mmCIF file of C-alpha atoms and ligand atoms in Angstrom:
data_model
loop_
_atom_site.group_PDB
_atom_site.id
_atom_site.type_symbol
_atom_site.label_atom_id
_atom_site.label_comp_id
_atom_site.label_asym_id
_atom_site.label_seq_id
_atom_site.Cartn_x
_atom_site.Cartn_y
_atom_site.Cartn_z
ATOM 1 C CA UNK A 1 -5.432 -13.108 -29.630
ATOM 2 C CA UNK A 2 -8.319 -14.500 -27.777
ATOM 3 C CA UNK A 3 -11.467 -12.601 -26.695
ATOM 4 C CA UNK A 4 -10.436 -12.734 -23.098
ATOM 5 C CA UNK A 5 -8.097 -10.168 -21.566
ATOM 6 C CA UNK A 6 -5.027 -11.271 -20.160
ATOM 7 C CA UNK A 7 -3.617 -9.297 -16.852
ATOM 8 C CA UNK A 8 -0.212 -9.694 -15.421
ATOM 9 C CA UNK A 9 0.169 -8.640 -11.808
ATOM 10 C CA UNK A 10 3.531 -8.307 -9.982
ATOM 11 C CA UNK A 11 3.234 -8.127 -6.170
ATOM 12 C CA UNK A 12 0.024 -10.411 -6.418
ATOM 13 C CA UNK A 13 0.692 -11.686 -2.780
ATOM 14 C CA UNK A 14 0.356 -8.053 -1.407
ATOM 15 C CA UNK A 15 -2.850 -6.337 -0.105
ATOM 16 C CA UNK A 16 -3.433 -4.525 -3.482
ATOM 17 C CA UNK A 17 -2.415 -7.592 -5.774
ATOM 18 C CA UNK A 18 -4.957 -9.668 -3.753
ATOM 19 C CA UNK A 19 -7.792 -7.297 -4.181
ATOM 20 C CA UNK A 20 -7.143 -6.468 -7.650
ATOM 21 C CA UNK A 21 -6.881 -10.406 -8.757
ATOM 22 C CA UNK A 22 -10.561 -10.750 -7.289
ATOM 23 C CA UNK A 23 -11.438 -7.427 -9.340
ATOM 24 C CA UNK A 24 -10.265 -8.605 -12.647
ATOM 25 C CA UNK A 25 -11.300 -12.345 -12.187
ATOM 26 C CA UNK A 26 -14.951 -10.842 -11.625
ATOM 27 C CA UNK A 27 -14.635 -8.786 -14.752
ATOM 28 C CA UNK A 28 -13.610 -12.079 -16.646
ATOM 29 C CA UNK A 29 -10.084 -11.477 -16.934
ATOM 30 C CA UNK A 30 -7.339 -14.301 -17.003
ATOM 31 C CA UNK A 31 -5.070 -13.220 -14.317
ATOM 32 C CA UNK A 32 -1.375 -14.012 -13.878
ATOM 33 C CA UNK A 33 0.510 -13.250 -10.847
ATOM 34 C CA UNK A 34 4.234 -13.227 -10.210
ATOM 35 C CA UNK A 35 5.519 -14.930 -6.994
ATOM 36 C CA UNK A 36 8.861 -15.293 -5.566
ATOM 37 C CA UNK A 37 10.279 -18.363 -3.935
ATOM 38 C CA UNK A 38 10.472 -18.215 -0.417
ATOM 39 C CA UNK A 39 10.807 -20.723 2.593
ATOM 40 C CA UNK A 40 8.002 -19.023 4.224
ATOM 41 C CA UNK A 41 4.322 -18.803 3.214
ATOM 42 C CA UNK A 42 3.486 -15.356 2.248
ATOM 43 C CA UNK A 43 0.672 -16.375 0.248
ATOM 44 C CA UNK A 44 -2.175 -16.023 2.783
ATOM 45 C CA UNK A 45 -3.790 -13.253 0.860
ATOM 46 C CA UNK A 46 -4.428 -15.102 -2.406
ATOM 47 C CA UNK A 47 -4.839 -18.683 -0.871
ATOM 48 C CA UNK A 48 -8.633 -18.330 -1.606
ATOM 49 C CA UNK A 49 -7.760 -17.844 -5.336
ATOM 50 C CA UNK A 50 -5.053 -20.492 -5.784
ATOM 51 C CA UNK A 51 -6.623 -23.314 -8.084
ATOM 52 C CA UNK A 52 -9.475 -21.079 -9.678
ATOM 53 C CA UNK A 53 -9.725 -21.147 -13.241
ATOM 54 C CA UNK A 54 -8.236 -18.349 -14.645
ATOM 55 C CA UNK A 55 -6.026 -17.415 -11.965
ATOM 56 C CA UNK A 56 -2.456 -18.518 -12.414
ATOM 57 C CA UNK A 57 0.785 -17.897 -10.698
ATOM 58 C CA UNK A 58 4.438 -17.984 -11.816
ATOM 59 C CA UNK A 59 7.903 -17.502 -10.449
ATOM 60 C CA UNK A 60 9.872 -14.626 -11.242
ATOM 61 C CA UNK A 61 11.667 -11.727 -9.556
ATOM 62 C CA UNK A 62 11.718 -7.793 -10.207
ATOM 63 C CA UNK A 63 15.750 -8.219 -9.881
ATOM 64 C CA UNK A 64 15.890 -10.874 -12.612
ATOM 65 C CA UNK A 65 15.466 -9.501 -15.847
ATOM 66 C CA UNK A 66 15.652 -13.101 -17.655
ATOM 67 C CA UNK A 67 12.710 -14.210 -15.454
ATOM 68 C CA UNK A 68 10.669 -11.102 -16.530
ATOM 69 C CA UNK A 69 11.520 -11.408 -20.171
ATOM 70 C CA UNK A 70 10.678 -14.956 -20.307
ATOM 71 C CA UNK A 71 7.421 -14.792 -18.260
ATOM 72 C CA UNK A 72 5.960 -11.762 -20.612
ATOM 73 C CA UNK A 73 6.729 -13.863 -23.675
ATOM 74 C CA UNK A 74 4.457 -16.699 -22.260
ATOM 75 C CA UNK A 75 1.701 -14.775 -20.608
ATOM 76 C CA UNK A 76 1.587 -12.149 -23.418
ATOM 77 C CA UNK A 77 -0.643 -9.752 -21.224
ATOM 78 C CA UNK A 78 -2.887 -7.106 -22.368
ATOM 79 C CA UNK A 79 -2.547 -5.272 -19.164
ATOM 80 C CA UNK A 80 0.448 -5.182 -16.737
ATOM 81 C CA UNK A 81 -0.114 -3.945 -13.134
ATOM 82 C CA UNK A 82 3.169 -3.485 -11.561
ATOM 83 C CA UNK A 83 2.697 -3.453 -7.768
ATOM 84 C CA UNK A 84 5.664 -5.240 -6.757
ATOM 85 C CA UNK A 85 7.759 -3.074 -4.147
ATOM 86 C CA UNK A 86 10.013 -3.100 -1.095
ATOM 87 C CA UNK A 87 6.697 -1.052 -0.041
ATOM 88 C CA UNK A 88 7.720 -0.118 3.405
ATOM 89 C CA UNK A 89 9.226 3.608 3.916
ATOM 90 C CA UNK A 90 10.920 2.882 7.165
ATOM 91 C CA UNK A 91 12.599 -0.310 5.914
ATOM 92 C CA UNK A 92 14.187 1.545 2.971
ATOM 93 C CA UNK A 93 16.245 3.621 5.197
ATOM 94 C CA UNK A 94 18.025 0.197 6.140
ATOM 95 C CA UNK A 95 17.663 -1.422 2.513
ATOM 96 C CA UNK A 96 18.106 1.484 0.219
ATOM 97 C CA UNK A 97 20.201 -0.348 -2.251
ATOM 98 C CA UNK A 98 17.759 -3.356 -2.430
ATOM 99 C CA UNK A 99 14.490 -0.657 -2.528
ATOM 100 C CA UNK A 100 16.211 0.984 -5.544
ATOM 101 C CA UNK A 101 16.963 -2.007 -7.376
ATOM 102 C CA UNK A 102 13.218 -3.353 -7.107
ATOM 103 C CA UNK A 103 11.381 -0.026 -6.932
ATOM 104 C CA UNK A 104 13.409 1.835 -9.558
ATOM 105 C CA UNK A 105 15.125 -0.387 -11.631
ATOM 106 C CA UNK A 106 12.547 -3.171 -11.448
ATOM 107 C CA UNK A 107 10.195 -0.645 -13.158
ATOM 108 C CA UNK A 108 12.667 -0.385 -15.982
ATOM 109 C CA UNK A 109 13.113 -4.221 -16.136
ATOM 110 C CA UNK A 110 9.258 -4.524 -16.858
ATOM 111 C CA UNK A 111 9.065 -1.806 -19.627
ATOM 112 C CA UNK A 112 12.158 -3.541 -21.409
ATOM 113 C CA UNK A 113 10.633 -7.066 -20.971
ATOM 114 C CA UNK A 114 7.769 -5.605 -22.911
ATOM 115 C CA UNK A 115 10.019 -4.001 -25.465
ATOM 116 C CA UNK A 116 12.100 -7.255 -25.865
ATOM 117 C CA UNK A 117 8.943 -9.277 -26.475
ATOM 118 C CA UNK A 118 7.755 -6.674 -29.018
ATOM 119 C CA UNK A 119 4.402 -6.185 -27.231
ATOM 120 C CA UNK A 120 4.463 -2.249 -26.938
ATOM 121 C CA UNK A 121 1.317 -2.019 -28.797
ATOM 122 C CA UNK A 122 -0.317 -5.013 -27.391
ATOM 123 C CA UNK A 123 -0.024 -4.324 -23.590
ATOM 124 C CA UNK A 124 -0.823 -1.377 -21.232
ATOM 125 C CA UNK A 125 1.197 -0.837 -18.369
ATOM 126 C CA UNK A 126 0.124 0.559 -15.012
ATOM 127 C CA UNK A 127 2.751 1.633 -12.521
ATOM 128 C CA UNK A 128 2.075 1.930 -8.593
ATOM 129 C CA UNK A 129 3.332 5.564 -7.956
ATOM 130 C CA UNK A 130 2.780 6.827 -4.713
ATOM 131 C CA UNK A 131 1.958 9.864 -2.893
ATOM 132 C CA UNK A 132 5.305 9.751 -1.397
ATOM 133 C CA UNK A 133 6.867 11.360 -4.004
ATOM 134 C CA UNK A 134 5.536 14.694 -2.852
ATOM 135 C CA UNK A 135 7.305 13.922 0.345
ATOM 136 C CA UNK A 136 8.532 17.234 2.011
ATOM 137 C CA UNK A 137 5.481 18.802 0.542
ATOM 138 C CA UNK A 138 5.409 21.872 -1.327
ATOM 139 C CA UNK A 139 1.603 22.505 -1.414
ATOM 140 C CA UNK A 140 -1.410 21.144 0.179
ATOM 141 C CA UNK A 141 -3.330 19.344 -1.081
ATOM 142 C CA UNK A 142 -1.322 17.449 -3.807
ATOM 143 C CA UNK A 143 -2.525 17.180 -7.006
ATOM 144 C CA UNK A 144 -0.991 15.878 -10.279
ATOM 145 C CA UNK A 145 0.707 19.347 -10.716
ATOM 146 C CA UNK A 146 2.439 19.591 -7.610
ATOM 147 C CA UNK A 147 6.189 19.352 -7.590
ATOM 148 C CA UNK A 148 7.734 16.383 -6.215
ATOM 149 C CA UNK A 149 10.135 16.295 -3.157
ATOM 150 C CA UNK A 150 10.841 12.619 -2.197
ATOM 151 C CA UNK A 151 11.948 12.377 1.123
ATOM 152 C CA UNK A 152 13.096 8.638 1.682
ATOM 153 C CA UNK A 153 15.394 6.272 -0.094
ATOM 154 C CA UNK A 154 11.993 4.387 -1.089
ATOM 155 C CA UNK A 155 10.218 7.489 -2.526
ATOM 156 C CA UNK A 156 13.485 8.415 -4.455
ATOM 157 C CA UNK A 157 13.468 4.989 -5.716
ATOM 158 C CA UNK A 158 9.668 5.417 -6.899
ATOM 159 C CA UNK A 159 10.417 8.750 -8.457
ATOM 160 C CA UNK A 160 12.549 6.836 -10.913
ATOM 161 C CA UNK A 161 9.871 4.505 -11.640
ATOM 162 C CA UNK A 162 7.549 7.449 -12.110
ATOM 163 C CA UNK A 163 9.599 9.167 -14.611
ATOM 164 C CA UNK A 164 10.843 6.086 -16.329
ATOM 165 C CA UNK A 165 7.122 5.219 -17.088
ATOM 166 C CA UNK A 166 6.336 8.673 -18.591
ATOM 167 C CA UNK A 167 9.616 8.369 -20.593
ATOM 168 C CA UNK A 168 8.713 5.136 -22.345
ATOM 169 C CA UNK A 169 5.012 6.813 -22.888
ATOM 170 C CA UNK A 170 6.815 9.457 -24.748
ATOM 171 C CA UNK A 171 10.008 7.571 -26.276
ATOM 172 C CA UNK A 172 7.995 4.646 -27.364
ATOM 173 C CA UNK A 173 4.575 5.581 -27.618
ATOM 174 C CA UNK A 174 3.671 2.971 -24.934
ATOM 175 C CA UNK A 175 0.358 3.022 -23.027
ATOM 176 C CA UNK A 176 2.043 3.664 -19.648
ATOM 177 C CA UNK A 177 0.527 5.143 -16.579
ATOM 178 C CA UNK A 178 1.031 6.104 -12.999
ATOM 179 C CA UNK A 179 -1.482 5.756 -10.145
ATOM 180 C CA UNK A 180 -0.302 8.487 -7.698
ATOM 181 C CA UNK A 181 -1.965 6.451 -4.832
ATOM 182 C CA UNK A 182 -2.147 8.139 -1.336
ATOM 183 C CA UNK A 183 -2.398 5.393 1.578
ATOM 184 C CA UNK A 184 -4.689 2.763 1.082
ATOM 185 C CA UNK A 185 -5.466 0.565 3.865
ATOM 186 C CA UNK A 186 -7.748 -2.883 4.364
ATOM 187 C CA UNK A 187 -8.015 -5.899 6.746
ATOM 188 C CA UNK A 188 -5.515 -7.155 4.428
ATOM 189 C CA UNK A 189 -2.497 -4.375 5.188
ATOM 190 C CA UNK A 190 0.753 -5.389 6.299
ATOM 191 C CA UNK A 191 0.744 -5.576 9.909
ATOM 192 C CA UNK A 192 3.907 -2.951 10.421
ATOM 193 C CA UNK A 193 1.956 -0.260 8.463
ATOM 194 C CA UNK A 194 0.517 2.348 11.299
ATOM 195 C CA UNK A 195 -3.155 1.548 10.483
ATOM 196 C CA UNK A 196 -2.898 -2.212 10.846
ATOM 197 C CA UNK A 197 -0.487 -1.916 13.708
ATOM 198 C CA UNK A 198 -3.067 0.143 15.261
ATOM 199 C CA UNK A 199 -6.174 -1.732 14.716
ATOM 200 C CA UNK A 200 -4.205 -5.239 15.657
ATOM 201 C CA UNK A 201 -3.195 -3.673 19.010
ATOM 202 C CA UNK A 202 -6.436 -1.996 19.914
ATOM 203 C CA UNK A 203 -8.136 -5.625 19.161
ATOM 204 C CA UNK A 204 -5.713 -7.113 21.212
ATOM 205 C CA UNK A 205 -5.356 -4.737 24.112
ATOM 206 C CA UNK A 206 -9.317 -4.816 24.217
ATOM 207 C CA UNK A 207 -9.158 -8.593 24.287
ATOM 208 C CA UNK A 208 -5.994 -8.611 27.219
ATOM 209 C CA UNK A 209 -3.695 -9.988 25.095
ATOM 210 C CA UNK A 210 -1.266 -6.865 24.822
ATOM 211 C CA UNK A 211 -0.575 -4.376 27.412
ATOM 212 C CA UNK A 212 0.904 -1.423 25.333
ATOM 213 C CA UNK A 213 0.835 0.075 21.938
ATOM 214 C CA UNK A 214 4.234 1.664 20.768
ATOM 215 C CA UNK A 215 4.061 4.400 18.005
ATOM 216 C CA UNK A 216 6.130 6.990 16.722
ATOM 217 C CA UNK A 217 5.047 10.395 15.137
ATOM 218 C CA UNK A 218 1.441 10.825 16.225
ATOM 219 C CA UNK A 219 1.098 14.052 14.412
ATOM 220 C CA UNK A 220 1.901 12.833 10.951
ATOM 221 C CA UNK A 221 -0.969 13.462 8.851
ATOM 222 C CA UNK A 222 -2.223 11.164 6.101
ATOM 223 C CA UNK A 223 -5.319 10.796 3.290
ATOM 224 C CA UNK A 224 -6.235 7.164 4.205
ATOM 225 C CA UNK A 225 -8.600 5.335 1.658
ATOM 226 C CA UNK A 226 -9.808 1.687 1.335
ATOM 227 C CA UNK A 227 -7.812 -0.498 -0.521
ATOM 228 C CA UNK A 228 -10.455 -2.267 -2.153
ATOM 229 C CA UNK A 229 -11.837 0.866 -3.585
ATOM 230 C CA UNK A 230 -8.353 1.999 -5.022
ATOM 231 C CA UNK A 231 -7.949 -1.352 -7.226
ATOM 232 C CA UNK A 232 -10.889 -0.207 -9.283
ATOM 233 C CA UNK A 233 -8.929 3.033 -10.259
ATOM 234 C CA UNK A 234 -5.875 0.897 -11.244
ATOM 235 C CA UNK A 235 -8.169 -0.747 -13.797
ATOM 236 C CA UNK A 236 -10.072 2.384 -14.908
ATOM 237 C CA UNK A 237 -6.686 4.189 -15.705
ATOM 238 C CA UNK A 238 -5.619 1.438 -18.335
ATOM 239 C CA UNK A 239 -9.374 1.585 -19.612
ATOM 240 C CA UNK A 240 -8.845 5.248 -20.846
ATOM 241 C CA UNK A 241 -8.358 6.401 -24.727
ATOM 242 C CA UNK A 242 -5.005 7.831 -23.812
ATOM 243 C CA UNK A 243 -2.331 7.250 -21.212
ATOM 244 C CA UNK A 244 -2.307 9.434 -18.109
ATOM 245 C CA UNK A 245 -1.256 9.823 -14.470
ATOM 246 C CA UNK A 246 -3.854 10.175 -11.798
ATOM 247 C CA UNK A 247 -3.672 10.953 -7.927
ATOM 248 C CA UNK A 248 -6.169 8.655 -6.142
ATOM 249 C CA UNK A 249 -7.054 9.822 -2.588
ATOM 250 C CA UNK A 250 -10.004 10.411 -0.674
ATOM 251 C CA UNK A 251 -9.320 14.372 -0.215
ATOM 252 C CA UNK A 252 -9.774 13.931 3.448
ATOM 253 C CA UNK A 253 -6.849 14.149 5.853
ATOM 254 C CA UNK A 254 -6.429 13.075 9.359
ATOM 255 C CA UNK A 255 -3.512 12.319 11.939
ATOM 256 C CA UNK A 256 -1.803 9.055 13.209
ATOM 257 C CA UNK A 257 -3.709 10.207 16.643
ATOM 258 C CA UNK A 258 -7.079 10.736 15.109
ATOM 259 C CA UNK A 259 -6.755 7.186 13.743
ATOM 260 C CA UNK A 260 -5.707 5.569 17.235
ATOM 261 C CA UNK A 261 -8.441 7.031 19.106
ATOM 262 C CA UNK A 262 -10.975 5.997 16.410
ATOM 263 C CA UNK A 263 -9.586 2.426 16.571
ATOM 264 C CA UNK A 264 -9.372 2.418 20.055
ATOM 265 C CA UNK A 265 -12.840 3.441 20.426
ATOM 266 C CA UNK A 266 -14.220 1.080 17.849
ATOM 267 C CA UNK A 267 -12.567 -1.480 20.227
ATOM 268 C CA UNK A 268 -14.339 -0.108 23.191
ATOM 269 C CA UNK A 269 -11.562 2.034 24.840
ATOM 270 C CA UNK A 270 -11.716 5.893 25.123
ATOM 271 C CA UNK A 271 -8.107 7.284 25.003
ATOM 272 C CA UNK A 272 -7.387 10.422 26.718
ATOM 273 C CA UNK A 273 -3.840 11.960 25.365
ATOM 274 C CA UNK A 274 -1.518 13.564 27.782
ATOM 275 C CA UNK A 275 1.746 15.414 27.124
ATOM 276 C CA UNK A 276 3.627 16.143 24.005
ATOM 277 C CA UNK A 277 5.835 14.707 21.226
ATOM 278 C CA UNK A 278 7.981 11.859 22.533
ATOM 279 C CA UNK A 279 6.461 12.140 26.250
ATOM 280 C CA UNK A 280 2.736 11.837 24.745
ATOM 281 C CA UNK A 281 0.851 9.140 26.163
ATOM 282 C CA UNK A 282 -2.755 7.656 25.272
ATOM 283 C CA UNK A 283 -4.419 6.739 28.623
ATOM 284 C CA UNK A 284 -7.772 4.798 29.096
ATOM 285 C CA UNK A 285 -10.289 7.226 29.877
ATOM 286 C CA UNK A 286 -13.478 4.747 29.535
ATOM 287 C CA UNK A 287 -13.394 1.075 28.721
ATOM 288 C CA UNK A 288 -12.944 -2.276 30.696
ATOM 289 C CA UNK A 289 -12.682 -1.873 34.474
ATOM 290 C CA UNK A 290 -9.259 -3.456 34.406
ATOM 291 C CA UNK A 291 -7.631 -0.949 31.785
ATOM 292 C CA UNK A 292 -8.985 2.495 33.316
ATOM 293 C CA UNK A 293 -6.373 5.171 34.113
ATOM 294 C CA UNK A 294 -3.786 2.565 32.230
ATOM 295 C CA UNK A 295 -1.318 4.024 29.607
ATOM 296 C CA UNK A 296 -1.880 2.161 26.367
ATOM 297 C CA UNK A 297 -0.327 4.205 23.947
ATOM 298 C CA UNK A 298 3.189 5.535 24.350
ATOM 299 C CA UNK A 299 5.617 6.952 21.937
ATOM 300 C CA UNK A 300 9.083 5.217 21.050
ATOM 301 C CA UNK A 301 11.750 6.670 19.025
ATOM 302 C CA UNK A 302 12.377 3.563 17.601
ATOM 303 C CA UNK A 303 9.466 4.388 14.978
ATOM 304 C CA UNK A 304 10.662 7.745 14.151
ATOM 305 C CA UNK A 305 12.187 7.859 10.771
ATOM 306 C CA UNK A 306 15.542 9.798 9.815
ATOM 307 C CA UNK A 307 13.256 11.929 7.588
ATOM 308 C CA UNK A 308 9.366 11.878 7.826
ATOM 309 C CA UNK A 309 6.810 12.854 5.458
ATOM 310 C CA UNK A 310 4.034 14.393 7.203
ATOM 311 C CA UNK A 311 1.510 16.029 5.593
ATOM 312 C CA UNK A 312 0.099 14.253 2.875
ATOM 313 C CA UNK A 313 -3.543 15.140 1.508
ATOM 314 C CA UNK A 314 -4.619 14.318 -1.900
ATOM 315 C CA UNK A 315 -6.659 16.129 -4.405
ATOM 316 C CA UNK A 316 -8.587 13.656 -6.307
ATOM 317 C CA UNK A 317 -10.453 15.831 -8.434
ATOM 318 C CA UNK A 318 -9.052 14.643 -11.831
ATOM 319 C CA UNK A 319 -9.971 11.131 -10.979
ATOM 320 C CA UNK A 320 -13.302 11.944 -10.223
ATOM 321 C CA UNK A 321 -13.988 13.984 -13.294
ATOM 322 C CA UNK A 322 -12.175 11.964 -15.849
ATOM 323 C CA UNK A 323 -12.354 8.390 -14.530
ATOM 324 C CA UNK A 324 -15.756 8.828 -12.842
ATOM 325 C CA UNK A 325 -14.443 7.645 -9.605
ATOM 326 C CA UNK A 326 -16.211 8.155 -6.221
ATOM 327 C CA UNK A 327 -13.261 9.132 -3.824
ATOM 328 C CA UNK A 328 -15.792 8.841 -0.598
ATOM 329 C CA UNK A 329 -17.077 5.363 -1.208
ATOM 330 C CA UNK A 330 -15.586 4.405 1.808
ATOM 331 C CA UNK A 331 -15.222 7.067 4.493
ATOM 332 C CA UNK A 332 -12.335 7.278 6.872
ATOM 333 C CA UNK A 333 -14.811 6.277 10.008
ATOM 334 C CA UNK A 334 -15.866 2.996 7.971
ATOM 335 C CA UNK A 335 -12.384 2.313 7.137
ATOM 336 C CA UNK A 336 -11.396 2.063 10.664
ATOM 337 C CA UNK A 337 -14.544 0.368 11.981
ATOM 338 C CA UNK A 338 -14.227 -2.260 9.590
ATOM 339 C CA UNK A 339 -10.481 -2.842 10.042
ATOM 340 C CA UNK A 340 -11.280 -3.026 13.692
ATOM 341 C CA UNK A 341 -14.107 -5.333 13.403
ATOM 342 C CA UNK A 342 -11.892 -7.696 11.299
ATOM 343 C CA UNK A 343 -9.116 -7.810 14.019
ATOM 344 C CA UNK A 344 -11.214 -7.982 16.804
ATOM 345 C CA UNK A 345 -12.461 -11.245 15.360
ATOM 346 C CA UNK A 346 -8.984 -12.429 14.149
ATOM 347 C CA UNK A 347 -7.555 -11.603 17.765
ATOM 348 C CA UNK A 348 -10.654 -13.763 19.481
ATOM 349 C CA UNK A 349 -9.546 -16.711 17.089
ATOM 350 C CA UNK A 350 -5.871 -16.296 17.747
ATOM 351 C CA UNK A 351 -4.829 -18.765 20.503
ATOM 352 C CA UNK A 352 -1.228 -17.566 20.754
ATOM 353 C CA UNK A 353 -0.909 -14.934 23.329
ATOM 354 C CA UNK A 354 2.749 -14.968 24.282
ATOM 355 C CA UNK A 355 4.414 -11.554 24.195
ATOM 356 C CA UNK A 356 6.434 -12.516 21.216
ATOM 357 C CA UNK A 357 3.600 -13.019 19.088
ATOM 358 C CA UNK A 358 1.618 -10.114 20.402
ATOM 359 C CA UNK A 359 4.473 -7.810 19.883
ATOM 360 C CA UNK A 360 5.513 -9.021 16.537
ATOM 361 C CA UNK A 361 4.873 -5.974 14.817
ATOM 362 C CA UNK A 362 6.864 -3.971 16.769
ATOM 363 C CA UNK A 363 9.861 -6.503 16.825
ATOM 364 C CA UNK A 364 9.625 -6.769 12.806
ATOM 365 C CA UNK A 365 9.938 -2.935 12.840
ATOM 366 C CA UNK A 366 12.783 -2.489 15.154
ATOM 367 C CA UNK A 367 14.523 -5.191 13.037
ATOM 368 C CA UNK A 368 14.898 -7.492 15.795
ATOM 369 C CA UNK A 369 13.128 -10.095 13.966
ATOM 370 C CA UNK A 370 13.765 -9.981 10.364
HETATM 371 N N1 LIG B 1 4.882 2.343 10.136
HETATM 372 C C1 LIG B 1 4.670 3.112 11.287
HETATM 373 N N2 LIG B 1 4.769 2.635 12.501
HETATM 374 N N3 LIG B 1 4.466 4.411 11.080
HETATM 375 C C2 LIG B 1 4.223 5.264 12.125
HETATM 376 C C3 LIG B 1 4.195 4.470 13.676
HETATM 377 C C4 LIG B 1 4.494 3.508 13.725
HETATM 378 O O1 LIG B 1 4.557 2.962 14.850
HETATM 379 N N4 LIG B 1 4.045 5.795 14.249
HETATM 380 C C5 LIG B 1 3.834 6.774 13.505
HETATM 381 N N5 LIG B 1 3.888 6.436 12.365
HETATM 382 C C6 LIG B 1 3.602 7.215 11.061
HETATM 383 C C7 LIG B 1 4.924 7.284 10.089
HETATM 384 O O2 LIG B 1 6.019 8.216 10.495
HETATM 385 C C8 LIG B 1 4.315 7.911 8.801
HETATM 386 O O3 LIG B 1 4.332 9.459 9.021
HETATM 387 C C9 LIG B 1 2.962 7.375 9.043
HETATM 388 O O4 LIG B 1 2.639 7.033 10.377
HETATM 389 C C10 LIG B 1 2.392 6.363 7.888
HETATM 390 O O5 LIG B 1 3.407 5.356 8.139
HETATM 391 P P1 LIG B 1 3.061 3.824 7.225
HETATM 392 O O6 LIG B 1 1.651 3.283 7.583
HETATM 393 O O7 LIG B 1 4.244 3.194 7.658
HETATM 394 O O8 LIG B 1 2.984 4.495 5.670
HETATM 395 P P2 LIG B 1 3.722 5.278 4.775
HETATM 396 O O9 LIG B 1 2.788 6.663 4.677
HETATM 397 O O10 LIG B 1 5.268 5.785 5.288
HETATM 398 O O11 LIG B 1 3.707 4.462 3.255
HETATM 399 C C11 LIG B 1 2.442 3.806 2.962
HETATM 400 O O12 LIG B 1 1.860 4.748 1.960
HETATM 401 C C12 LIG B 1 2.640 5.230 1.016
HETATM 402 C C13 LIG B 1 1.641 6.039 0.332
HETATM 403 O O13 LIG B 1 1.642 7.222 0.516
HETATM 404 C C14 LIG B 1 3.189 2.633 2.162
HETATM 405 O O14 LIG B 1 1.915 1.854 1.960
HETATM 406 C C15 LIG B 1 3.980 3.098 0.864
HETATM 407 O O15 LIG B 1 4.490 1.828 0.184
HETATM 408 C C16 LIG B 1 3.006 3.980 0.279
HETATM 409 O O16 LIG B 1 3.867 4.415 -1.130
#
């Protein structure tokens, strides 16, 4: 075996996969990423890494055991980061079977591919578990001992992933760990997750390229951290002496409404909220003259979920104590500000201003554009 550590990342094209690749490359790893064949380009987040020494991409699929077995036999990684998933909670209600195939059975396929190649003692495995496991929460804040109550097809698939990782750890003595990550956002966050949807809309509205933002449940509470800080934890979890599971969160909770208020403020618009529930509206109280008094945020039933998780709040004490990780490295205020700054620049550089483009996030979520 060479001195250089070899990492395999599934979900390398995603927000976390791209940050983790950069992190591991900087640590001197040879990084192998798993990509899926697609007719559209979805490699934007890793485009800057392609062609770099020590960064390699391979075609495989979480729903295709053979491709995973072959790939692991070729790469023989020391560390696997299983980040691949159908990761949108609302979409899991529309595609529950696909979500289960990728997010539940996909984890099993990785584990069995490791065993088939006799890599059990050579390879450590990180599983991207999620705070959605707590779902209809039974305790706040949530820590590693809090009972799970998954509350969507996505969360239920992820619960299988969590338990099968634990099972293989105990049954086969494999170094398998879960990071139970609370929501983590960034400039690279997908455009249909609520934070990025808000920061992009705030930037477009401030620049006259969008009229209104439609959201779902404004009262939903989340513990939002910065994805770039969280990938460090994924790595730290695999560097411990023994395999274990960790909650990764900031320990601070905010509502969707608070996120929106702060994001619009960072874009130069002060919102005043009026009404309640489905009738709640965000009106421009201060900002550019042409926006004053206008309703900029409205609630739409389209973004309500059949069952919604509304009170996630993580307790990162164990990660702080054992991994030595600082959960407050990037504060909520800094996170919102860096996302809005990025999107203000992106929108200013974006010459496509049609309604179709500016509302793409909404169209995607409503399923009008797949
Ligand atoms: N997406 C979205 N769009 N969510 C909205 C909207 C909207 O217009 N309006 C309100 N929300 C509420 C949702 O109902 C939810 O309660 C909350 O905002 C956060 O939604 P998302 O940003 O879509 O994230 P999520 O919490 O459902 O899931 C994310 O975090 C999990 C970790 O806790 C995803 O990244 C999951 O993959 C991840 O496991």
